[in-house]
mmCIF file of C-alpha atoms in Angstrom:
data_model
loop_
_atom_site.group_PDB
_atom_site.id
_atom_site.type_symbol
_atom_site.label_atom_id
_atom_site.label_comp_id
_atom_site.label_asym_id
_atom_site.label_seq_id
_atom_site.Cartn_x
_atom_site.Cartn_y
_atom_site.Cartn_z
ATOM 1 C CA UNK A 824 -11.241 17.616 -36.083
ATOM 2 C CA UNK A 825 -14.377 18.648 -33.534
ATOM 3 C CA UNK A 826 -15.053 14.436 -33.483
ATOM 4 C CA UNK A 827 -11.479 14.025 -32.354
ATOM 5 C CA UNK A 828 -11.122 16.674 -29.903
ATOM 6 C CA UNK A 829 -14.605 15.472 -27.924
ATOM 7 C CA UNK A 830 -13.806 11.702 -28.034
ATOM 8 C CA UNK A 831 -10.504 13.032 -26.426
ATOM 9 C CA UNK A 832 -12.946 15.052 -23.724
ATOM 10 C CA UNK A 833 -15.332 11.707 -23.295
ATOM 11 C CA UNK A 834 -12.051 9.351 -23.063
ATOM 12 C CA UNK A 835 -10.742 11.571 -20.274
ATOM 13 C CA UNK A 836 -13.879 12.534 -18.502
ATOM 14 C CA UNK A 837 -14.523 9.143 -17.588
ATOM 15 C CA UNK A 838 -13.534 8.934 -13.822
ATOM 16 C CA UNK A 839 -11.602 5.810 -13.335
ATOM 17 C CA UNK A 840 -8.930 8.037 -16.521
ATOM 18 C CA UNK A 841 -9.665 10.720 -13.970
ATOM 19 C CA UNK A 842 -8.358 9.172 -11.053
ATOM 20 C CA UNK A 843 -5.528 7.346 -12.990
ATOM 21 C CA UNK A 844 -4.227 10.302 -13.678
ATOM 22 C CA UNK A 845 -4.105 12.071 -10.368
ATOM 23 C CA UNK A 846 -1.610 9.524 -8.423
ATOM 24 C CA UNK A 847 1.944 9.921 -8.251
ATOM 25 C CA UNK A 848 4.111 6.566 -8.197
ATOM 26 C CA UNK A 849 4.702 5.591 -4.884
ATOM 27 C CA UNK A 850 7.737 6.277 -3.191
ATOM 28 C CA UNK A 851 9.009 3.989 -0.181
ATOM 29 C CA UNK A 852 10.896 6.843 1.449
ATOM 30 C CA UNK A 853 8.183 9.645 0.979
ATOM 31 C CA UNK A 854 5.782 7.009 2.647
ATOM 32 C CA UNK A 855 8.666 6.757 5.801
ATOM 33 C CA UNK A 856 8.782 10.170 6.052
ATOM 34 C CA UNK A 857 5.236 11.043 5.838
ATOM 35 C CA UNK A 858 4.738 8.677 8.780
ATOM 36 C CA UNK A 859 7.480 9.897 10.738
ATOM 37 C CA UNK A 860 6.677 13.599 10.145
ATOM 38 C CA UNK A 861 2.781 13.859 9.731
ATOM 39 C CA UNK A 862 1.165 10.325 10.937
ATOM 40 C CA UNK A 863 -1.052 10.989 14.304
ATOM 41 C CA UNK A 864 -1.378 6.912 14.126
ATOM 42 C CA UNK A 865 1.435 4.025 15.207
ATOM 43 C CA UNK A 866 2.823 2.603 12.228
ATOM 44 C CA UNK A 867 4.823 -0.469 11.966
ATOM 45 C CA UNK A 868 6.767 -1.664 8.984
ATOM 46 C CA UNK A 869 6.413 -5.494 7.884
ATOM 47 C CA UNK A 870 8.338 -7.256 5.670
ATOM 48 C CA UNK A 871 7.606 -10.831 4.192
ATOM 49 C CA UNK A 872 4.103 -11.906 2.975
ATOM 50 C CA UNK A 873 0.756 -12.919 3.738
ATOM 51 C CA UNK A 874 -0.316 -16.721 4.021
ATOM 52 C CA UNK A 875 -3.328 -17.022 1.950
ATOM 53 C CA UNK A 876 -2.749 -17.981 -1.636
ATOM 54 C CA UNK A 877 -6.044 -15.444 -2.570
ATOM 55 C CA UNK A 878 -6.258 -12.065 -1.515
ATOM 56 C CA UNK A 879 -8.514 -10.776 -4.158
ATOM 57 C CA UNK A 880 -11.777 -9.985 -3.476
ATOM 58 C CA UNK A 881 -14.537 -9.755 -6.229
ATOM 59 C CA UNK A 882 -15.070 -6.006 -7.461
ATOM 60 C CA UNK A 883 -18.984 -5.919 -6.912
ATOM 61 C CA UNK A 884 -21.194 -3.120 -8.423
ATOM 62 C CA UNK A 885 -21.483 -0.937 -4.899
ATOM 63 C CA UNK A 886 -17.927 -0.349 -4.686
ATOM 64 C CA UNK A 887 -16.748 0.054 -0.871
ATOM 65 C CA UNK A 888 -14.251 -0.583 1.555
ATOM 66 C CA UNK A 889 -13.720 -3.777 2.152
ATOM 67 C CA UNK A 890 -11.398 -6.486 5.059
ATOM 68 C CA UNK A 891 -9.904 -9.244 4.891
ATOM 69 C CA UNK A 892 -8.547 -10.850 7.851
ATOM 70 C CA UNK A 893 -5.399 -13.029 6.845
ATOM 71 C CA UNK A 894 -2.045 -13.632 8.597
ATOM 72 C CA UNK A 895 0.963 -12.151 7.478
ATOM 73 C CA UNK A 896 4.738 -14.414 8.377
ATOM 74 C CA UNK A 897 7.871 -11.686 7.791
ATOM 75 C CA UNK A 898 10.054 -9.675 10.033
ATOM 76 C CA UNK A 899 8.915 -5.910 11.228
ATOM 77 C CA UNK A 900 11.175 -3.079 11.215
ATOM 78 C CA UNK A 901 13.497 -2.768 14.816
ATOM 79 C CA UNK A 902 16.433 -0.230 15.204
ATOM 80 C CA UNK A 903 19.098 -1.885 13.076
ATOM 81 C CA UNK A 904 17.238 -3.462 10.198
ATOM 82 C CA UNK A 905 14.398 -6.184 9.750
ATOM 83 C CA UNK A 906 15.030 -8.231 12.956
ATOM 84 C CA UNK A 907 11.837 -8.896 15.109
ATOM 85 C CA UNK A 908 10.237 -11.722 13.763
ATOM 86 C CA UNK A 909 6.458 -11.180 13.163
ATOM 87 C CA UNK A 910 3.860 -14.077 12.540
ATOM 88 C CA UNK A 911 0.330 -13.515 13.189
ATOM 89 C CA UNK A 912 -2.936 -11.696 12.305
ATOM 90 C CA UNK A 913 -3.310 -8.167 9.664
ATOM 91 C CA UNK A 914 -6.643 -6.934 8.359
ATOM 92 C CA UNK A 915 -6.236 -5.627 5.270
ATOM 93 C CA UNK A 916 -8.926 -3.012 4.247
ATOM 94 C CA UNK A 917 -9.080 -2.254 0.820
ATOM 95 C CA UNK A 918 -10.440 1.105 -0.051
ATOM 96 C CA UNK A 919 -11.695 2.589 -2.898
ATOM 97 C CA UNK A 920 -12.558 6.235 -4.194
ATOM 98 C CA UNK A 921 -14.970 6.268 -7.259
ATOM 99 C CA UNK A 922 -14.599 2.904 -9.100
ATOM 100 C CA UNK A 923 -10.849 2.386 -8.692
ATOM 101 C CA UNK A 924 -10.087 0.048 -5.718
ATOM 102 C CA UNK A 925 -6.664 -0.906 -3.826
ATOM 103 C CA UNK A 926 -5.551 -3.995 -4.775
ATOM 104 C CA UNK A 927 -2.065 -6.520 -3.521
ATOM 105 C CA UNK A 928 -1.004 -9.434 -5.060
ATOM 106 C CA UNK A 929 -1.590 -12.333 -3.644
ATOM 107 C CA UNK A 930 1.781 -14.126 -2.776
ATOM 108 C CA UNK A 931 4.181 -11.013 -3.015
ATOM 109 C CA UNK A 932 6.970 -10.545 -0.954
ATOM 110 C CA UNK A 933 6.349 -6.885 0.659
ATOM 111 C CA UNK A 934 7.609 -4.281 2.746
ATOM 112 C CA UNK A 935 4.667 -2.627 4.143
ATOM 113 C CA UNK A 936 3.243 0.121 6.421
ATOM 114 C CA UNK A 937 0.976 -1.078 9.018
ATOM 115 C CA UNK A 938 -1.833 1.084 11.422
ATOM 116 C CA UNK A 939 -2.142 -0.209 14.700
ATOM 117 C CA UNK A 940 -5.668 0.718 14.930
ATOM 118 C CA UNK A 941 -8.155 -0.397 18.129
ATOM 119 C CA UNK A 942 -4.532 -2.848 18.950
ATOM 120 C CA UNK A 943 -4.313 -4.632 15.805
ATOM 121 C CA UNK A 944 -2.778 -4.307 12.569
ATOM 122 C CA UNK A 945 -4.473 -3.209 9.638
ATOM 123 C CA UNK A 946 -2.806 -2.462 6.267
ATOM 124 C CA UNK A 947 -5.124 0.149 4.645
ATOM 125 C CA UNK A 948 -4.373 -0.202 0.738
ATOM 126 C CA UNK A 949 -5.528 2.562 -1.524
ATOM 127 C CA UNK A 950 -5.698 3.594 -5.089
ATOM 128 C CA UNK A 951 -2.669 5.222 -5.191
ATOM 129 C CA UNK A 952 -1.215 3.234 -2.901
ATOM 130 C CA UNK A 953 1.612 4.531 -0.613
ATOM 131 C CA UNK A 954 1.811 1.402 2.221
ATOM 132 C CA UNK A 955 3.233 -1.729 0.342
ATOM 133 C CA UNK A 956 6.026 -1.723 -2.109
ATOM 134 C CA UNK A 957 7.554 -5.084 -3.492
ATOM 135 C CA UNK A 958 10.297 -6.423 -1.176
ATOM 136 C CA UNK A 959 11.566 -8.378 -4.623
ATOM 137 C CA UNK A 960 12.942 -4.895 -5.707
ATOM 138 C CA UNK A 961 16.295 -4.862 -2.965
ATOM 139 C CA UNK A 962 16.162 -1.197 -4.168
ATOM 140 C CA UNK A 963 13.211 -0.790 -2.058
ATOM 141 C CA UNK A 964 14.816 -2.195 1.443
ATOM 142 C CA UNK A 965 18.294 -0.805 1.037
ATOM 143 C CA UNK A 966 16.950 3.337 0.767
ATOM 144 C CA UNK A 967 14.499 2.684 3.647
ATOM 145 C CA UNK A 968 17.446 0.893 5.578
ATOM 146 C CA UNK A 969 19.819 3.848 4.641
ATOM 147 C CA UNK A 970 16.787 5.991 5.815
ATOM 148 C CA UNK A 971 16.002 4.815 9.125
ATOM 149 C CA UNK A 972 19.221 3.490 10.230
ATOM 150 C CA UNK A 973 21.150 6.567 9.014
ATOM 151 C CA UNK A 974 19.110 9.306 8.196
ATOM 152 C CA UNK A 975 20.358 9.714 4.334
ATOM 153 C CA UNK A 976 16.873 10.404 2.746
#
């Protein structure tokens, strides 16, 4: 019994378990109101998807933040819905917190929120990752819609 109880403790002492355990699952409209309530920063929100086929970078043994300038083809968010066309430059920086890393997949279609940081965009992605949610889920657009448009959180 003593074996099974410390392999438990060595299983979940190891940090990347640790961390994996702390997030929440993001939440589209607790990431639109966080940015409307508590954001000191501009945010924009993007929808459509980035142009290179690779996005990945290669996990290396220093683990740190790292960017990727790509180009991102979509619509970003206006008053009534995703209208203003939007085809040009995002860096995306990928940060990471012990050994677990922010990560997007390559082709998606996304809804995300963008900085506008030094007057560009930059997506900052995260471990637990509250800035890009699949557009593919029409769950995702329709409560943000209902959200901004209308104010039913």
């Amino acid at each position: 019994m003593k074996k099974i109880i410390l392999l438990i403790i060595i299983y979940f002492s190891d940090s990347s378990q640790l961390n994996a355990l702390s997030c929440m699952s993001p939440n589209i409209i607790k990431s639109y109101q966080y940015i409307d309530t508590h954001s000191n920063k501009t945010v924009v929100i993007l929808k459509g998807n980035f142009f290179e086929s690779k996005l990945i970078w290669e996990k290396s043994k220093k683990l740190e933040t790292r960017v990727i300038n790509t180009n991102f083809k979509g619509f970003m968010l206006g008053k009534h819905g995703f209208e203003i066309p939007y085809s040009g430059p995002v860096s995306i920086v990928f940060e990471c917190f012990a050994d677990w890393c922010g990560s997007i997949q390559s082709k998606e279609n996304i809804i995300a929120f963008v900085n506008i940081e030094e007057q560009e965009l930059k997506l900052r992605i995260q471990p637990c990752n509250s800035t890009i949610f699949s557009a593919d889920i029409s769950d995702n657009e329709h409560r943000l819609l209902k959200c901004h448009r209308f104010g039913e959180c």
